[in-house]
Tab-separated table of C-alpha atoms in Angstrom:
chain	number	residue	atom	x	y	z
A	1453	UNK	CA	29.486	-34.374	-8.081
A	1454	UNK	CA	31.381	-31.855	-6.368
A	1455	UNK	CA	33.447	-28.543	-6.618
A	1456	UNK	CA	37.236	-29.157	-5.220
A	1457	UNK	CA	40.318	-27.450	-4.997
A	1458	UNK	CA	43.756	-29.123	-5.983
A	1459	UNK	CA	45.835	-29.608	-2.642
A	1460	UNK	CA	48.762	-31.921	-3.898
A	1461	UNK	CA	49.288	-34.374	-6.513
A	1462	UNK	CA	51.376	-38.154	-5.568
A	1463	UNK	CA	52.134	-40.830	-8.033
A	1464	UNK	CA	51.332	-44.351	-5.946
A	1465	UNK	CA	51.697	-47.773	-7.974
A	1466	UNK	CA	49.843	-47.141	-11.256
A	1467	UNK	CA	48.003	-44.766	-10.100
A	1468	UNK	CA	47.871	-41.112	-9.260
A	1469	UNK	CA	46.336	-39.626	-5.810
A	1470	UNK	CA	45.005	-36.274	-6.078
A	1471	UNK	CA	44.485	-34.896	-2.675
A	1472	UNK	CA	41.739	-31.996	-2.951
A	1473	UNK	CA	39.615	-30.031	-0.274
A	1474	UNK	CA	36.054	-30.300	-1.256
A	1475	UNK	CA	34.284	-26.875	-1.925
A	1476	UNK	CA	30.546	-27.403	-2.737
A	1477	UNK	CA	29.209	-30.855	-2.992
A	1478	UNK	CA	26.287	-31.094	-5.353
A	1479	UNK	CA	24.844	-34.799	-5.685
A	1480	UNK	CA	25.056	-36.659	-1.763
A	1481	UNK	CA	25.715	-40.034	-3.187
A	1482	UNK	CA	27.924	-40.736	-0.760
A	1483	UNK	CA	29.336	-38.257	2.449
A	1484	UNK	CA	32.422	-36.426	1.570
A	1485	UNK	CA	34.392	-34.988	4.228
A	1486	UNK	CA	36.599	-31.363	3.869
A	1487	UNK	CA	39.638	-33.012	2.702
A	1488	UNK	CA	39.593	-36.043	0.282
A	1489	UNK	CA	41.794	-38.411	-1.854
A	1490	UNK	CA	40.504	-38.695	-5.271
A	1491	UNK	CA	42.083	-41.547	-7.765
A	1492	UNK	CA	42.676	-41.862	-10.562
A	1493	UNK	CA	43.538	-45.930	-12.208
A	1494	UNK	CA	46.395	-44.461	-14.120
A	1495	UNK	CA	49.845	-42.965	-13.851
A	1496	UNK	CA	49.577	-40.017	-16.350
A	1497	UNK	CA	47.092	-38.111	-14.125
A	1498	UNK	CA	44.402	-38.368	-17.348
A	1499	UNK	CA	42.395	-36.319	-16.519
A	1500	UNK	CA	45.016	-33.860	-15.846
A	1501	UNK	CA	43.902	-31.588	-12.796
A	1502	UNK	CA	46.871	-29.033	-11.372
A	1503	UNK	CA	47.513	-28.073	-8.169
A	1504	UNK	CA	45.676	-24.832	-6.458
A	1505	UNK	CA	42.944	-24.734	-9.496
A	1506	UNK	CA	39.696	-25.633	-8.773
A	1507	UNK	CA	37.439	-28.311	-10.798
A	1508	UNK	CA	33.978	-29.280	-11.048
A	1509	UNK	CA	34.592	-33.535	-10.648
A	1510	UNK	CA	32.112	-36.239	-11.007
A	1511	UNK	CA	33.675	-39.202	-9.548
A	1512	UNK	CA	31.939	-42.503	-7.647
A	1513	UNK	CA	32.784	-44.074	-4.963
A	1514	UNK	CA	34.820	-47.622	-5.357
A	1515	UNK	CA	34.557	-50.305	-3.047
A	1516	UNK	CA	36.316	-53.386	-4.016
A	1517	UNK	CA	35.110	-57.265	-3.356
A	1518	UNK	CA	36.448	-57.836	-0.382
A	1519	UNK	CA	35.003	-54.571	1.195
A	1520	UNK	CA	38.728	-53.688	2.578
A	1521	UNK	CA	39.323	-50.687	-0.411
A	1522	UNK	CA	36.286	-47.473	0.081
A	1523	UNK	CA	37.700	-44.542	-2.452
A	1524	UNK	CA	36.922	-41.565	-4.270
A	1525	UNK	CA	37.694	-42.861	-7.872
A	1526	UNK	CA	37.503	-40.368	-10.984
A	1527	UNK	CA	38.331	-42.708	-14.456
A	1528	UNK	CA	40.291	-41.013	-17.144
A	1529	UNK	CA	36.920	-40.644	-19.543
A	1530	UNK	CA	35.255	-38.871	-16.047
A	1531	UNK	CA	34.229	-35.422	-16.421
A	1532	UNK	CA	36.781	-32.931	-14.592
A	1533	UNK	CA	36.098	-29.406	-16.018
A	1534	UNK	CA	37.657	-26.551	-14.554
A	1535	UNK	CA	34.871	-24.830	-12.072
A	1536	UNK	CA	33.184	-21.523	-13.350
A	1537	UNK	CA	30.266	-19.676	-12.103
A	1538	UNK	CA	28.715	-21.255	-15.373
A	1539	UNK	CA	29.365	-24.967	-15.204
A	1540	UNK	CA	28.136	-23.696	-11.495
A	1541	UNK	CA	24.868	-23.123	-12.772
A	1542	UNK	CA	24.604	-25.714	-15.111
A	1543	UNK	CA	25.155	-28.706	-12.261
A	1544	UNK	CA	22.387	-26.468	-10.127
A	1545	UNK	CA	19.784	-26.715	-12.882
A	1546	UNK	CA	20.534	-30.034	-14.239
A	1547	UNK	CA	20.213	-31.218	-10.461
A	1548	UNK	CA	16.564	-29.277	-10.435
A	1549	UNK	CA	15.671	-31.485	-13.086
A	1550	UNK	CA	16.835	-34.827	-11.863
Protein backbone atom coordinates (compact mmCIF):
# COMPACT_ATOMS: atom_id res chain seq x y z
CA UNK A 1 0.00 0.00 0.00
CA UNK A 2 1.42 3.13 -1.03
CA UNK A 3 0.79 6.83 -2.14
CA UNK A 4 2.35 7.46 -5.86
CA UNK A 5 2.43 9.96 -8.34
CA UNK A 6 1.76 9.20 -12.16
CA UNK A 7 5.19 9.71 -14.08
CA UNK A 8 4.33 8.16 -17.60
CA UNK A 9 2.07 5.66 -18.93
CA UNK A 10 3.56 2.74 -21.90
CA UNK A 11 1.48 0.11 -23.50
CA UNK A 12 3.99 -3.22 -23.56
CA UNK A 13 2.44 -6.63 -24.96
CA UNK A 14 -0.94 -6.93 -23.21
CA UNK A 15 -0.16 -5.03 -20.73
CA UNK A 16 0.19 -1.49 -19.56
CA UNK A 17 3.38 -0.08 -17.47
CA UNK A 18 2.64 2.71 -15.30
CA UNK A 19 5.82 4.29 -14.22
CA UNK A 20 5.09 6.26 -10.81
CA UNK A 21 7.43 7.87 -8.08
CA UNK A 22 6.40 6.51 -4.79
CA UNK A 23 5.24 9.21 -2.20
CA UNK A 24 4.41 7.58 1.20
CA UNK A 25 4.58 3.88 1.53
CA UNK A 26 2.19 2.57 4.13
CA UNK A 27 2.31 -1.40 4.49
CA UNK A 28 6.44 -2.65 4.02
CA UNK A 29 5.49 -5.86 2.39
CA UNK A 30 8.05 -5.63 0.23
CA UNK A 31 10.94 -2.49 -0.26
CA UNK A 32 9.91 0.00 -2.79
CA UNK A 33 12.41 2.23 -4.13
CA UNK A 34 11.63 6.26 -5.29
CA UNK A 35 10.77 5.38 -8.73
CA UNK A 36 8.77 2.19 -9.65
CA UNK A 37 7.02 0.29 -12.54
CA UNK A 38 3.64 -0.74 -11.58
CA UNK A 39 1.58 -3.32 -14.03
CA UNK A 40 -1.13 -3.79 -14.85
CA UNK A 41 -2.21 -7.63 -16.88
CA UNK A 42 -4.22 -5.66 -19.34
CA UNK A 43 -4.06 -3.25 -22.24
CA UNK A 44 -6.93 -0.81 -21.33
CA UNK A 45 -5.04 0.58 -18.29
CA UNK A 46 -8.27 -0.79 -15.98
CA UNK A 47 -7.77 0.71 -13.44
CA UNK A 48 -7.36 3.86 -15.25
CA UNK A 49 -4.66 6.08 -13.38
CA UNK A 50 -3.51 9.51 -15.46
CA UNK A 51 -0.44 10.98 -15.62
CA UNK A 52 0.78 13.77 -12.87
CA UNK A 53 -2.31 12.75 -10.41
CA UNK A 54 -1.56 11.08 -7.48
CA UNK A 55 -3.28 7.66 -6.16
CA UNK A 56 -3.49 5.75 -3.12
CA UNK A 57 -2.52 1.91 -4.83
CA UNK A 58 -2.59 -1.40 -3.21
CA UNK A 59 -0.71 -3.62 -5.42
CA UNK A 60 1.56 -7.02 -4.53
CA UNK A 61 4.45 -7.97 -5.60
CA UNK A 62 4.57 -10.84 -8.54
CA UNK A 63 7.21 -13.19 -8.88
CA UNK A 64 6.70 -15.76 -11.46
CA UNK A 65 7.83 -19.72 -11.31
CA UNK A 66 10.88 -19.54 -12.57
CA UNK A 67 11.98 -16.64 -10.20
CA UNK A 68 13.33 -14.60 -13.46
CA UNK A 69 9.99 -11.93 -13.40
CA UNK A 70 9.98 -9.64 -9.58
CA UNK A 71 7.12 -6.76 -10.30
CA UNK A 72 4.91 -4.35 -8.86
CA UNK A 73 1.53 -5.80 -10.17
CA UNK A 74 -1.88 -3.85 -9.50
CA UNK A 75 -5.00 -6.26 -11.14
CA UNK A 76 -7.83 -4.42 -12.73
CA UNK A 77 -10.35 -5.29 -9.54
CA UNK A 78 -7.16 -3.64 -7.25
CA UNK A 79 -8.00 -0.68 -5.35
CA UNK A 80 -6.45 2.62 -7.01
CA UNK A 81 -8.34 5.62 -5.49
CA UNK A 82 -7.23 8.95 -6.13
CA UNK A 83 -5.07 10.12 -2.83
CA UNK A 84 -6.81 12.65 -0.39
CA UNK A 85 -5.89 13.76 2.98
CA UNK A 86 -8.96 11.43 3.85
CA UNK A 87 -8.29 8.09 2.23
CA UNK A 88 -4.82 9.40 3.98
CA UNK A 89 -6.24 8.90 7.20
CA UNK A 90 -8.23 6.08 6.61
CA UNK A 91 -5.00 3.71 5.44
CA UNK A 92 -3.25 5.34 8.84
CA UNK A 93 -6.01 4.05 11.10
CA UNK A 94 -6.91 0.93 9.40
CA UNK A 95 -3.01 0.16 9.62
CA UNK A 96 -3.34 1.01 13.65
CA UNK A 97 -5.70 -1.66 13.75
CA UNK A 98 -4.02 -4.38 11.80
Amino acid sequence: VFQARILARRLVGQETRYEVQVKTPYRHRFPLVPREYVWVPNACGCPPLLEGREYLLMARRHVNYEHTLNRILLQGDGYARPWSPREDRLVREAAWHC
